Coordinates of C-alpha atoms and ligand atoms in Angstrom, one line a residue:
Chain A
M1 CA -29.0 22.0 6.0
I2 CA -28.9 18.4 5.0
E3 CA -32.1 16.7 4.0
V4 CA -32.1 13.0 3.4
R5 CA -35.3 11.7 1.7
H6 CA -36.1 8.0 1.1
L7 CA -32.5 7.1 1.0
R8 CA -32.0 3.5 -0.1
K9 CA -28.7 1.6 -0.7
V10 CA -28.6 -1.9 -2.0
Y11 CA -25.1 -3.4 -2.5
T12 CA -25.2 -5.6 -5.5
R13 CA -21.6 -6.9 -5.6
G14 CA -21.9 -10.6 -4.8
A15 CA -25.0 -11.3 -2.7
E16 CA -27.5 -8.5 -2.6
V17 CA -27.5 -6.6 0.7
V18 CA -30.0 -3.9 1.6
A19 CA -27.9 -1.7 3.8
L20 CA -30.3 1.2 3.9
K21 CA -34.0 0.7 3.3
D22 CA -35.7 4.1 3.6
V23 CA -33.9 6.7 5.6
N24 CA -35.4 10.1 6.2
V25 CA -33.4 12.6 8.2
T26 CA -33.0 16.4 8.3
I27 CA -30.0 17.8 10.0
S28 CA -29.7 21.6 10.6
D29 CA -26.6 23.7 10.4
G30 CA -24.3 23.5 13.4
E31 CA -25.9 20.4 14.9
F32 CA -23.8 17.7 16.6
V33 CA -25.5 14.4 15.7
A34 CA -24.4 10.9 16.8
I35 CA -25.5 7.9 14.8
I36 CA -25.7 4.7 16.7
G37 CA -26.6 1.2 15.9
L38 CA -25.4 -2.4 15.8
S39 CA -22.7 -3.5 13.5
G40 CA -24.2 -3.8 10.1
A41 CA -27.0 -1.4 10.8
G42 CA -25.9 0.8 8.0
K43 CA -24.1 3.6 9.8
S44 CA -21.0 3.7 7.5
T45 CA -23.2 3.3 4.4
F46 CA -25.3 6.3 5.5
M47 CA -22.3 8.5 6.2
R48 CA -20.6 7.5 2.9
C49 CA -23.8 8.4 1.0
L50 CA -23.6 11.9 2.3
N51 CA -20.3 12.6 0.5
R52 CA -21.0 9.9 -2.2
L53 CA -18.0 7.7 -1.4
V54 CA -21.0 5.3 -1.8
D55 CA -23.5 6.0 -4.5
P56 CA -27.1 5.7 -3.2
T57 CA -29.4 3.3 -5.0
S58 CA -32.3 5.8 -4.8
G59 CA -33.6 8.7 -2.8
E60 CA -32.4 12.3 -2.4
I61 CA -29.7 14.0 -0.4
V62 CA -30.2 17.7 -0.5
I63 CA -27.3 19.8 1.0
D64 CA -28.0 23.5 1.1
G65 CA -30.7 23.2 -1.5
Q66 CA -28.7 21.1 -3.9
D67 CA -29.5 17.4 -4.6
I68 CA -26.0 15.9 -4.6
T69 CA -27.2 12.5 -5.9
K70 CA -27.7 14.2 -9.3
L71 CA -24.2 15.8 -9.5
D72 CA -21.5 14.7 -11.9
A73 CA -17.9 13.9 -10.8
E74 CA -16.7 17.5 -10.9
G75 CA -19.8 18.8 -9.2
M76 CA -19.4 16.2 -6.5
R77 CA -15.8 17.1 -6.1
Q78 CA -16.8 20.7 -5.4
V79 CA -19.3 19.6 -2.7
R80 CA -16.7 17.3 -1.1
L81 CA -14.3 20.3 -0.6
K82 CA -16.7 21.5 2.0
I83 CA -17.3 18.1 3.7
G84 CA -14.5 17.0 6.0
M85 CA -14.2 13.3 6.9
I86 CA -12.6 11.5 9.8
F87 CA -12.0 7.8 9.8
Q88 CA -11.6 5.0 12.3
E89 CA -8.3 3.9 10.9
F90 CA -7.2 7.6 10.5
N91 CA -6.3 7.0 6.8
L92 CA -3.2 9.1 6.9
V93 CA -0.3 8.8 4.5
D94 CA 2.1 7.1 6.9
R95 CA 5.3 8.0 5.0
A96 CA 4.4 11.6 4.7
T97 CA 4.9 14.3 7.3
V98 CA 2.0 15.4 9.5
L99 CA 2.1 18.8 7.7
D100 CA 1.9 17.2 4.3
N101 CA -1.1 15.1 5.4
V102 CA -2.9 18.3 6.5
L103 CA -2.0 20.1 3.3
M104 CA -3.7 17.4 1.3
A105 CA -6.9 19.1 2.4
R106 CA -5.9 22.2 0.5
A107 CA -4.9 20.4 -2.7
G108 CA -8.5 20.2 -3.9
Y109 CA -8.7 24.0 -3.9
L110 CA -5.8 24.3 -6.3
P111 CA -5.6 23.7 -10.0
T112 CA -4.2 20.2 -10.7
G113 CA -0.8 21.4 -12.0
R114 CA -0.1 23.7 -9.0
S115 CA -1.3 21.1 -6.5
V116 CA 1.0 18.3 -7.7
R117 CA 3.9 20.7 -7.6
R118 CA 2.9 21.3 -4.0
A119 CA 2.9 25.0 -4.8
F120 CA 0.8 25.8 -1.7
S121 CA 0.3 29.5 -0.8
K122 CA 1.5 31.0 2.4
A123 CA -2.1 31.2 3.5
D124 CA -2.6 27.5 2.9
R125 CA 0.4 26.6 5.0
D126 CA -0.6 29.1 7.7
L127 CA -4.0 27.5 7.8
A128 CA -2.5 24.0 8.1
F129 CA -0.4 25.0 11.0
H130 CA -3.3 26.8 12.6
C131 CA -5.4 23.6 12.4
L132 CA -2.6 21.5 13.9
E133 CA -2.4 24.1 16.7
R134 CA -6.1 23.8 17.4
V135 CA -5.7 20.0 18.1
G136 CA -2.5 20.6 20.0
I137 CA 0.1 18.8 17.8
V138 CA 1.7 21.7 16.0
D139 CA 5.1 20.5 17.4
K140 CA 4.7 17.3 15.4
A141 CA 4.3 19.1 12.1
Y142 CA 7.5 17.8 10.5
Q143 CA 7.3 14.2 11.9
R144 CA 6.3 11.3 9.8
A145 CA 2.6 10.4 10.5
D146 CA 3.6 6.8 11.4
A147 CA 5.7 8.1 14.2
L148 CA 2.7 9.3 16.2
S149 CA 0.4 7.5 18.7
G150 CA -3.1 6.6 17.8
G151 CA -4.6 9.6 19.6
Q152 CA -2.2 11.9 17.9
R153 CA -2.8 10.3 14.5
Q154 CA -6.6 10.9 14.9
R155 CA -5.9 14.5 15.7
V156 CA -4.0 14.8 12.5
G157 CA -7.1 13.4 10.9
I158 CA -9.2 16.1 12.6
A159 CA -6.7 18.8 11.5
R160 CA -6.9 17.6 7.9
A161 CA -10.7 17.8 8.0
L162 CA -10.5 21.3 9.6
A163 CA -8.0 22.5 6.9
Q164 CA -10.7 22.0 4.3
E165 CA -12.6 24.8 6.0
P166 CA -15.6 22.5 5.9
R167 CA -19.3 23.2 6.5
V168 CA -19.8 19.6 7.6
I169 CA -17.6 17.1 9.3
L170 CA -18.4 13.4 9.0
A171 CA -16.6 11.1 11.5
D172 CA -17.0 7.3 11.0
E173 CA -16.2 5.7 14.3
P174 CA -13.4 8.2 15.1
V175 CA -12.6 6.8 18.5
A176 CA -13.2 3.0 18.0
S177 CA -9.4 2.4 17.6
L178 CA -8.5 4.5 20.7
D179 CA -8.3 3.8 24.4
P180 CA -11.1 5.2 26.5
R181 CA -9.2 8.2 27.8
T182 CA -7.9 9.2 24.4
A183 CA -11.4 8.6 23.0
H184 CA -12.7 11.3 25.3
V185 CA -10.0 13.8 24.3
V186 CA -10.8 13.3 20.6
M187 CA -14.6 13.6 21.2
E188 CA -13.8 16.8 23.2
D189 CA -11.8 18.2 20.2
L190 CA -14.8 17.4 17.9
R191 CA -17.3 19.0 20.3
R192 CA -15.1 22.1 20.8
I193 CA -14.7 22.6 17.1
N194 CA -18.5 22.2 16.6
D195 CA -19.1 24.8 19.4
E196 CA -16.5 27.3 18.2
D197 CA -17.0 27.1 14.4
G198 CA -20.6 25.9 14.1
I199 CA -19.5 23.1 11.7
T200 CA -22.3 20.6 11.4
T201 CA -20.9 17.4 12.9
I202 CA -22.1 13.8 12.3
V203 CA -20.4 11.1 14.2
N204 CA -20.9 7.3 13.9
I205 CA -20.2 5.8 17.2
H206 CA -20.5 2.4 19.0
F207 CA -20.5 3.7 22.5
L208 CA -23.8 5.1 23.6
E209 CA -22.1 6.6 26.6
L210 CA -20.0 8.8 24.4
A211 CA -22.9 9.6 22.1
K212 CA -25.0 10.9 25.1
A213 CA -22.1 12.8 26.5
Y214 CA -21.1 14.7 23.4
A215 CA -24.0 14.8 20.9
D216 CA -27.1 17.1 20.9
R217 CA -29.1 14.6 19.1
I218 CA -28.9 10.8 18.5
I219 CA -30.1 8.9 15.5
G220 CA -30.5 5.2 16.0
L221 CA -30.3 3.0 12.9
A222 CA -31.4 -0.7 12.8
G223 CA -31.9 -2.8 9.8
G224 CA -31.4 0.1 7.4
V225 CA -34.1 2.4 8.9
V226 CA -34.2 5.1 11.5
V227 CA -35.6 3.6 14.8
F228 CA -34.8 6.6 17.0
D229 CA -34.3 10.3 16.3
G230 CA -34.3 12.7 19.1
P231 CA -32.3 14.7 21.7
S232 CA -29.6 12.7 23.5
A233 CA -31.4 13.1 26.8
E234 CA -34.4 11.2 25.5
M235 CA -32.4 8.0 24.9
D236 CA -34.0 5.7 27.4
E237 CA -34.3 2.0 27.9
P238 CA -37.2 1.2 25.6
T239 CA -35.4 3.2 22.9
F240 CA -32.2 1.3 23.6
V241 CA -34.1 -2.0 23.0
K242 CA -35.3 -0.6 19.7
V243 CA -31.8 0.2 18.5
Y244 CA -29.8 -2.6 19.9
G245 CA -32.6 -5.3 20.1
T246 CA -31.7 -6.1 23.7
R247 CA -31.7 -4.5 27.2
P248 CA -28.7 -2.4 28.2
Q249 CA -27.5 -4.5 31.1
R250 CA -27.3 -7.6 29.0
M251 CA -25.2 -5.8 26.4
G252 CA -22.5 -4.8 28.8
V253 CA -22.7 -1.3 27.4
A254 CA -23.0 1.5 29.9
Q255 CA -26.2 3.4 29.4
Chain B
M1 CA 1.9 -36.1 43.4
T2 CA 1.4 -32.8 45.2
I3 CA -0.8 -30.2 43.6
I4 CA 0.2 -26.8 44.8
N5 CA -2.5 -24.3 44.6
K6 CA -0.7 -21.5 42.7
R7 CA -2.5 -19.2 40.3
P8 CA -1.0 -17.2 37.5
T9 CA 0.1 -13.8 38.7
P10 CA 0.0 -10.6 36.7
D11 CA 3.8 -10.3 36.7
G12 CA 4.1 -13.1 34.3
D13 CA 4.5 -16.1 36.6
T14 CA 2.3 -18.7 34.9
G15 CA 2.0 -20.8 38.1
A16 CA 3.4 -23.8 36.3
G17 CA 6.4 -25.5 37.9
I18 CA 8.3 -28.7 37.6
D19 CA 6.2 -30.7 40.0
Q20 CA 3.1 -28.6 39.9
V21 CA 0.3 -30.0 37.8
P22 CA -2.5 -27.4 37.7
V23 CA -5.0 -29.3 35.6
A24 CA -5.2 -33.0 34.8
A25 CA -4.5 -33.4 31.1
P26 CA -7.4 -35.0 29.1
A27 CA -6.7 -38.5 27.7
T28 CA -6.5 -37.3 24.1
W29 CA -5.8 -34.1 22.4
P30 CA -7.3 -33.4 19.0
E31 CA -5.5 -34.9 16.1
P32 CA -4.3 -32.6 13.3
P33 CA -6.6 -32.6 10.3
S34 CA -5.9 -35.6 8.0
K35 CA -4.1 -34.8 4.8
G36 CA -5.6 -37.6 2.8
G37 CA -4.7 -41.3 2.6
G38 CA -1.3 -42.9 2.4
W39 CA -1.6 -43.7 -1.3
K40 CA -1.6 -40.0 -2.1
R41 CA 1.7 -39.5 -0.5
T42 CA 3.1 -42.5 -2.3
A43 CA 1.9 -41.2 -5.6
L44 CA 3.4 -37.9 -5.0
I45 CA 6.8 -39.4 -4.2
V46 CA 6.7 -41.6 -7.3
A47 CA 5.8 -38.5 -9.4
I48 CA 8.7 -36.4 -8.0
A49 CA 11.1 -39.3 -8.6
A50 CA 9.9 -39.8 -12.1
T51 CA 10.3 -36.1 -12.9
Y52 CA 13.9 -36.2 -11.6
L53 CA 14.8 -39.3 -13.6
W54 CA 13.2 -37.8 -16.8
S55 CA 15.1 -34.6 -16.3
F56 CA 18.5 -36.2 -15.6
W57 CA 18.0 -38.3 -18.7
G58 CA 17.1 -35.3 -20.8
T59 CA 20.3 -33.4 -19.7
E60 CA 22.5 -36.4 -20.5
F61 CA 23.8 -36.1 -17.0
S62 CA 26.8 -38.3 -16.4
L63 CA 28.8 -38.7 -13.2
V64 CA 31.6 -40.3 -15.1
K65 CA 32.0 -37.3 -17.3
L66 CA 31.6 -35.0 -14.3
V67 CA 34.5 -36.7 -12.4
K68 CA 36.7 -36.6 -15.5
G69 CA 35.7 -33.0 -16.4
V70 CA 36.1 -31.3 -13.0
P71 CA 40.0 -31.3 -13.1
E72 CA 39.7 -29.9 -16.6
V73 CA 37.7 -26.9 -15.3
F74 CA 40.2 -26.3 -12.5
S75 CA 43.2 -26.5 -14.8
F76 CA 41.4 -24.1 -17.2
L77 CA 40.6 -21.6 -14.6
F78 CA 43.6 -21.8 -12.3
I79 CA 46.5 -22.9 -14.6
R80 CA 45.9 -22.1 -18.2
M81 CA 44.2 -18.8 -17.5
Q82 CA 46.9 -17.7 -15.1
P83 CA 48.4 -15.3 -14.6
P84 CA 45.9 -12.6 -15.6
S85 CA 47.5 -10.2 -18.0
L86 CA 48.1 -6.7 -16.8
N87 CA 48.3 -5.1 -20.3
I88 CA 44.6 -5.5 -20.9
I89 CA 43.7 -3.4 -17.8
P90 CA 43.4 0.0 -19.5
L91 CA 41.2 -1.3 -22.3
A92 CA 39.2 -3.6 -20.0
L93 CA 38.6 -0.7 -17.6
R94 CA 37.2 1.4 -20.4
Y95 CA 34.8 -1.3 -21.5
T96 CA 33.9 -2.2 -17.9
L97 CA 32.8 1.4 -17.5
Q98 CA 30.9 1.2 -20.7
T99 CA 29.0 -1.8 -19.4
L100 CA 28.2 0.3 -16.3
Q101 CA 26.9 3.0 -18.5
I102 CA 24.8 0.6 -20.4
A103 CA 23.3 -0.6 -17.1
I104 CA 22.7 2.9 -15.9
V105 CA 21.0 4.2 -19.1
G106 CA 19.2 0.9 -19.7
T107 CA 17.8 0.8 -16.1
T108 CA 16.7 4.4 -16.3
L109 CA 15.0 3.8 -19.6
A110 CA 13.2 0.8 -18.0
A111 CA 12.1 2.9 -15.1
I112 CA 10.7 5.6 -17.3
L113 CA 8.8 3.0 -19.4
S114 CA 7.6 1.1 -16.3
L115 CA 6.2 4.1 -14.5
P116 CA 3.0 4.6 -16.6
I117 CA 2.8 0.8 -17.1
G118 CA 2.9 0.3 -13.3
F119 CA -0.3 2.4 -12.8
L120 CA -2.1 1.2 -16.0
A121 CA -1.5 -2.5 -15.0
A122 CA -2.6 -2.1 -11.4
K123 CA -6.3 -2.9 -10.8
N124 CA -6.8 0.0 -8.4
T125 CA -5.4 2.7 -10.6
T126 CA -6.0 1.6 -14.1
P127 CA -8.4 3.9 -16.0
N128 CA -10.3 1.1 -17.7
A129 CA -10.2 -2.7 -18.4
T130 CA -8.7 -2.3 -21.8
A131 CA -5.7 -0.3 -20.6
Y132 CA -5.2 -3.0 -17.9
Q133 CA -5.4 -5.9 -20.3
V134 CA -3.1 -4.3 -22.9
T135 CA -0.4 -3.3 -20.4
R136 CA -0.6 -6.8 -18.8
G137 CA -0.2 -8.3 -22.2
I138 CA 2.8 -6.1 -23.1
L139 CA 4.5 -7.2 -19.8
N140 CA 3.9 -10.8 -20.5
I141 CA 5.3 -10.6 -24.1
I142 CA 8.4 -8.7 -22.9
R143 CA 8.9 -11.4 -20.2
T144 CA 8.9 -14.2 -22.7
I145 CA 11.6 -12.7 -24.9
P146 CA 15.1 -13.5 -23.5
D147 CA 17.5 -10.5 -23.2
L148 CA 19.9 -12.2 -25.6
V149 CA 17.2 -12.3 -28.3
M150 CA 16.3 -8.6 -27.5
A151 CA 20.0 -7.8 -28.1
L152 CA 20.0 -9.5 -31.5
I153 CA 16.8 -7.8 -32.5
F154 CA 18.0 -4.3 -31.5
A155 CA 21.5 -5.0 -33.0
G156 CA 19.6 -5.6 -36.3
A157 CA 17.7 -2.3 -35.8
V158 CA 20.4 0.1 -34.7
G159 CA 23.6 -1.8 -35.4
L160 CA 26.0 -3.7 -33.1
G161 CA 27.3 -1.8 -30.1
P162 CA 26.5 -0.4 -26.8
F163 CA 23.3 1.4 -28.0
A164 CA 21.7 -1.9 -29.0
G165 CA 22.8 -3.4 -25.6
T166 CA 21.3 -0.5 -23.8
L167 CA 17.9 -0.8 -25.6
A168 CA 17.9 -4.6 -25.0
V169 CA 18.7 -4.2 -21.3
G170 CA 16.1 -1.4 -20.9
V171 CA 13.2 -3.0 -22.7
H172 CA 13.9 -6.4 -21.2
S173 CA 13.9 -4.9 -17.7
V174 CA 10.4 -3.4 -18.2
G175 CA 9.0 -7.0 -18.0
M176 CA 10.1 -7.2 -14.4
L177 CA 10.0 -3.6 -13.2
G178 CA 6.6 -3.0 -14.7
K179 CA 5.2 -6.0 -12.9
L180 CA 6.9 -5.1 -9.6
Y181 CA 5.7 -1.5 -9.9
S182 CA 2.1 -2.6 -10.6
E183 CA 2.1 -5.1 -7.7
S184 CA 3.4 -2.4 -5.4
V185 CA 0.6 -0.1 -6.5
E186 CA -2.0 -2.8 -5.9
G187 CA -0.6 -3.4 -2.5
I188 CA -1.1 0.2 -1.2
D189 CA -3.2 1.0 1.8
P190 CA -6.6 2.2 0.3
G191 CA -7.3 4.4 3.3
P192 CA -5.4 7.5 2.2
V193 CA -6.9 7.2 -1.3
E194 CA -10.4 7.2 0.3
A195 CA -9.3 10.2 2.4
A196 CA -8.1 12.1 -0.6
T197 CA -11.3 11.4 -2.5
A198 CA -13.3 12.6 0.5
C199 CA -11.2 15.8 0.6
G200 CA -12.4 16.6 -2.9
L201 CA -9.1 15.7 -4.8
N202 CA -9.5 14.7 -8.4
K203 CA -7.9 11.5 -9.8
T204 CA -4.6 13.1 -10.7
Q205 CA -4.3 14.8 -7.3
T206 CA -5.3 11.6 -5.5
L207 CA -2.5 9.8 -7.4
F208 CA 0.1 12.4 -6.3
F209 CA -1.1 12.9 -2.7
A210 CA -2.2 9.4 -1.7
V211 CA -0.7 6.8 -4.0
L212 CA 2.8 8.1 -5.0
P213 CA 4.0 8.7 -1.4
Q214 CA 3.2 5.1 -0.7
V215 CA 4.9 3.5 -3.7
I216 CA 7.9 5.8 -4.5
P217 CA 10.3 4.2 -2.0
N218 CA 9.4 0.8 -3.3
F219 CA 9.9 1.9 -6.9
I220 CA 13.4 3.2 -6.1
G221 CA 14.2 0.0 -4.2
F222 CA 13.1 -2.2 -7.1
T223 CA 14.9 0.0 -9.6
L224 CA 18.2 -0.2 -7.8
Y225 CA 17.8 -4.0 -7.5
R226 CA 17.1 -4.2 -11.2
W227 CA 20.2 -2.1 -11.8
E228 CA 22.3 -4.7 -9.9
I229 CA 20.9 -7.4 -12.2
N230 CA 21.4 -5.2 -15.3
V231 CA 25.2 -4.8 -14.6
R232 CA 25.4 -8.5 -15.2
A233 CA 22.8 -8.5 -17.9
A234 CA 24.7 -5.8 -19.8
T235 CA 27.8 -8.0 -19.6
V236 CA 26.0 -11.0 -21.1
V237 CA 24.2 -8.9 -23.7
G238 CA 27.6 -7.5 -24.7
M239 CA 28.8 -11.0 -25.6
V240 CA 26.3 -11.1 -28.5
G241 CA 27.2 -7.7 -29.8
G242 CA 25.7 -5.3 -27.3
G243 CA 29.0 -3.5 -26.5
G244 CA 30.8 -3.1 -23.2
I245 CA 33.1 -5.5 -21.4
G246 CA 31.1 -8.6 -22.6
F247 CA 32.0 -7.8 -26.1
I248 CA 35.7 -7.7 -25.3
L249 CA 35.5 -10.8 -23.2
M250 CA 33.9 -12.7 -26.1
E251 CA 36.6 -11.5 -28.5
N252 CA 39.4 -12.6 -26.2
L253 CA 37.8 -16.0 -25.5
R254 CA 37.3 -16.6 -29.2
L255 CA 41.0 -15.9 -29.8
F256 CA 42.0 -18.0 -26.8
N257 CA 43.7 -15.0 -25.1
L258 CA 43.2 -16.7 -21.8
H259 CA 45.4 -14.4 -19.7
D260 CA 43.5 -11.4 -21.0
S261 CA 40.2 -13.2 -20.4
S262 CA 40.9 -13.9 -16.8
M263 CA 41.8 -10.3 -16.1
I264 CA 38.5 -9.3 -17.7
L265 CA 36.6 -11.8 -15.5
I266 CA 38.3 -10.3 -12.5
M267 CA 37.3 -6.8 -13.4
I268 CA 33.7 -7.9 -14.0
Y269 CA 33.8 -9.6 -10.6
I270 CA 35.0 -6.4 -8.9
M271 CA 32.4 -4.3 -10.7
V272 CA 29.5 -6.6 -9.8
Q273 CA 30.5 -6.7 -6.2
L274 CA 30.9 -3.0 -6.0
I275 CA 27.5 -2.2 -7.5
D276 CA 25.8 -4.8 -5.4
F277 CA 27.4 -3.3 -2.3
I278 CA 26.4 0.3 -3.2
S279 CA 22.9 -0.6 -4.3
A280 CA 22.2 -2.7 -1.1
R281 CA 23.4 0.2 1.1
V282 CA 21.1 2.7 -0.7
R283 CA 18.2 0.3 -0.6
L284 CA 18.6 -0.2 3.1
R285 CA 18.4 3.5 3.7
I286 CA 15.3 4.3 1.8
I287 CA 13.0 1.4 2.8
Ligands
LIG1 N1 -18.9 -2.5 -0.1 C1 -19.9 -3.3 0.4 N2 -20.3 -4.3 -0.4 C2 -21.3 -5.2 0.0 N3 -21.9 -5.1 1.2 C3 -21.6 -4.1 2.0 C4 -20.5 -3.2 1.6 N4 -20.3 -2.3 2.7 C5 -21.2 -2.7 3.6 N5 -22.0 -3.7 3.2 C6 -23.1 -4.4 4.0 O1 -24.0 -3.4 4.2 C7 -24.5 -3.6 5.6 C8 -24.3 -2.3 6.3 O2 -22.9 -2.1 6.5 P1 -22.3 -0.8 7.2 O3 -20.8 -0.9 7.0 O4 -23.0 0.4 6.6 O5 -22.7 -1.0 8.7 P2 -22.2 -0.3 10.0 O6 -23.4 0.1 10.8 O7 -21.3 0.8 9.6 O8 -21.5 -1.4 10.7 P3 -20.2 -1.4 11.7 O9 -20.6 -0.9 13.0 O10 -19.7 -2.8 11.7 O11 -19.2 -0.4 11.0 C9 -23.8 -4.7 6.2 O12 -24.6 -5.9 6.1 C10 -22.6 -4.9 5.3 O13 -22.2 -6.2 5.2
LIG2 MG1 -19.2 1.1 10.0

């Protein structure tokens, strides 16, 4: 379970920006949550606070009973092992093979010396192949990551997250760089993994349509606070106005 | 004038033709942004001209001397130095290979020294501001010392000969290689680093899994390029006592053994061409 209490994030580099004012959210194990909101609403900041790629200014983030805002670097590293992350721009090592990109997820489980010698166990390699198989690109294992299409690259990203054997997957706009059809394929992959493995899945997403189609629950952020939190089906026009500040038809976004 | 009603089509026909004018052009198009008044341009031209005059004056440049001197150069190179002597070949070959050895060991030494410096002197991988400032400072100091001076310094320390030349070439190269390495590290895509951190990798693991794969091909390319330069640098350094073919060339020039000297120059030429060729081929394949 993830409990976020009074989470606040103020960026102080340059001009002061209050990205998150006071966010309170509880996410149960196995949920599939979509986070929606306008550009600048604080979606990425919220997500990056959950694995502390961004350090919160104040507030608590309690994951399985442990307040991660209090952890030191090594403690945080241990927590991150169990949180997979998927990125809009995939964040793969282009020059490395698909397999090596996925094996990166196992490196954190090894002692430093063994990992930098790439002394992965048979079990680790089997797991990497298994994860590639689950997203349907096991035949690309020995290709360079930059030889793949956008959709395939994002599936490498998903396989890498899966190979961590995570309890939580964070996906920051995983389909924003993909065409609509590929976007659906990737969302289906995420949904299937959530159904099959019960991995808590939190997805930042621009398209309300996709959020409603794939998520159980939608959290709407606006101006650094939660303005909507409920089942996807309850997302109606007045709620839309709260989140996006305008009516659906004028946005050109399908409701 | 006939205006044919023809729209752009999806297959790439823009609809524009020789006597088709789809839209009337407005009377004026926007002017490019002004680059300041005419006097600025005049001042710039005067400044450039003055710099040139000053520099020519400083170099005692003389067309008369040039015209008189050019035939002298030709006669030196193509008459007095000809024909190249063949007797010197075995000796010259031995020392040419020594120059190559100096370049190989010197470049390797430079690469080994530059590797840690490259990461310490890069903003995104340096452990702290002090390490960054210190390594940057070292790079700047090395870059201000000419390789000939390095050769003299090391000759004083370890004696004349190829070892001094190797140290001079090696340490001098760190100025360039360290800088190129660190710039390459600063230019990496931060995405994989973020991914590695999110995966729970520690700093060392992140370096090996997200940074090194991005920079190693660049490092190899820069090192090979520096090796090409070092084959020439090792020759020059040899002339002031750093061993190798440069040393032999200097000796023969001093004694006016011009036929031997021209053979040595030919062998240097062949070596440099050969190394450039090999290095360029390898660099093409890895990048
Ligand atoms: N590293 C940073 N330094 C300073 N300000 C930042 C930083 N990252 C984000 N911000 C600011 O914080 C606010 C929230 O940004 P955030 O990236 O979380 O929004 P978002 O909802 O993810 O937007 P988008 O849909 O464009 O990705 C914005 O005003 C942004 O400019
Ligand atoms: Mg964002």
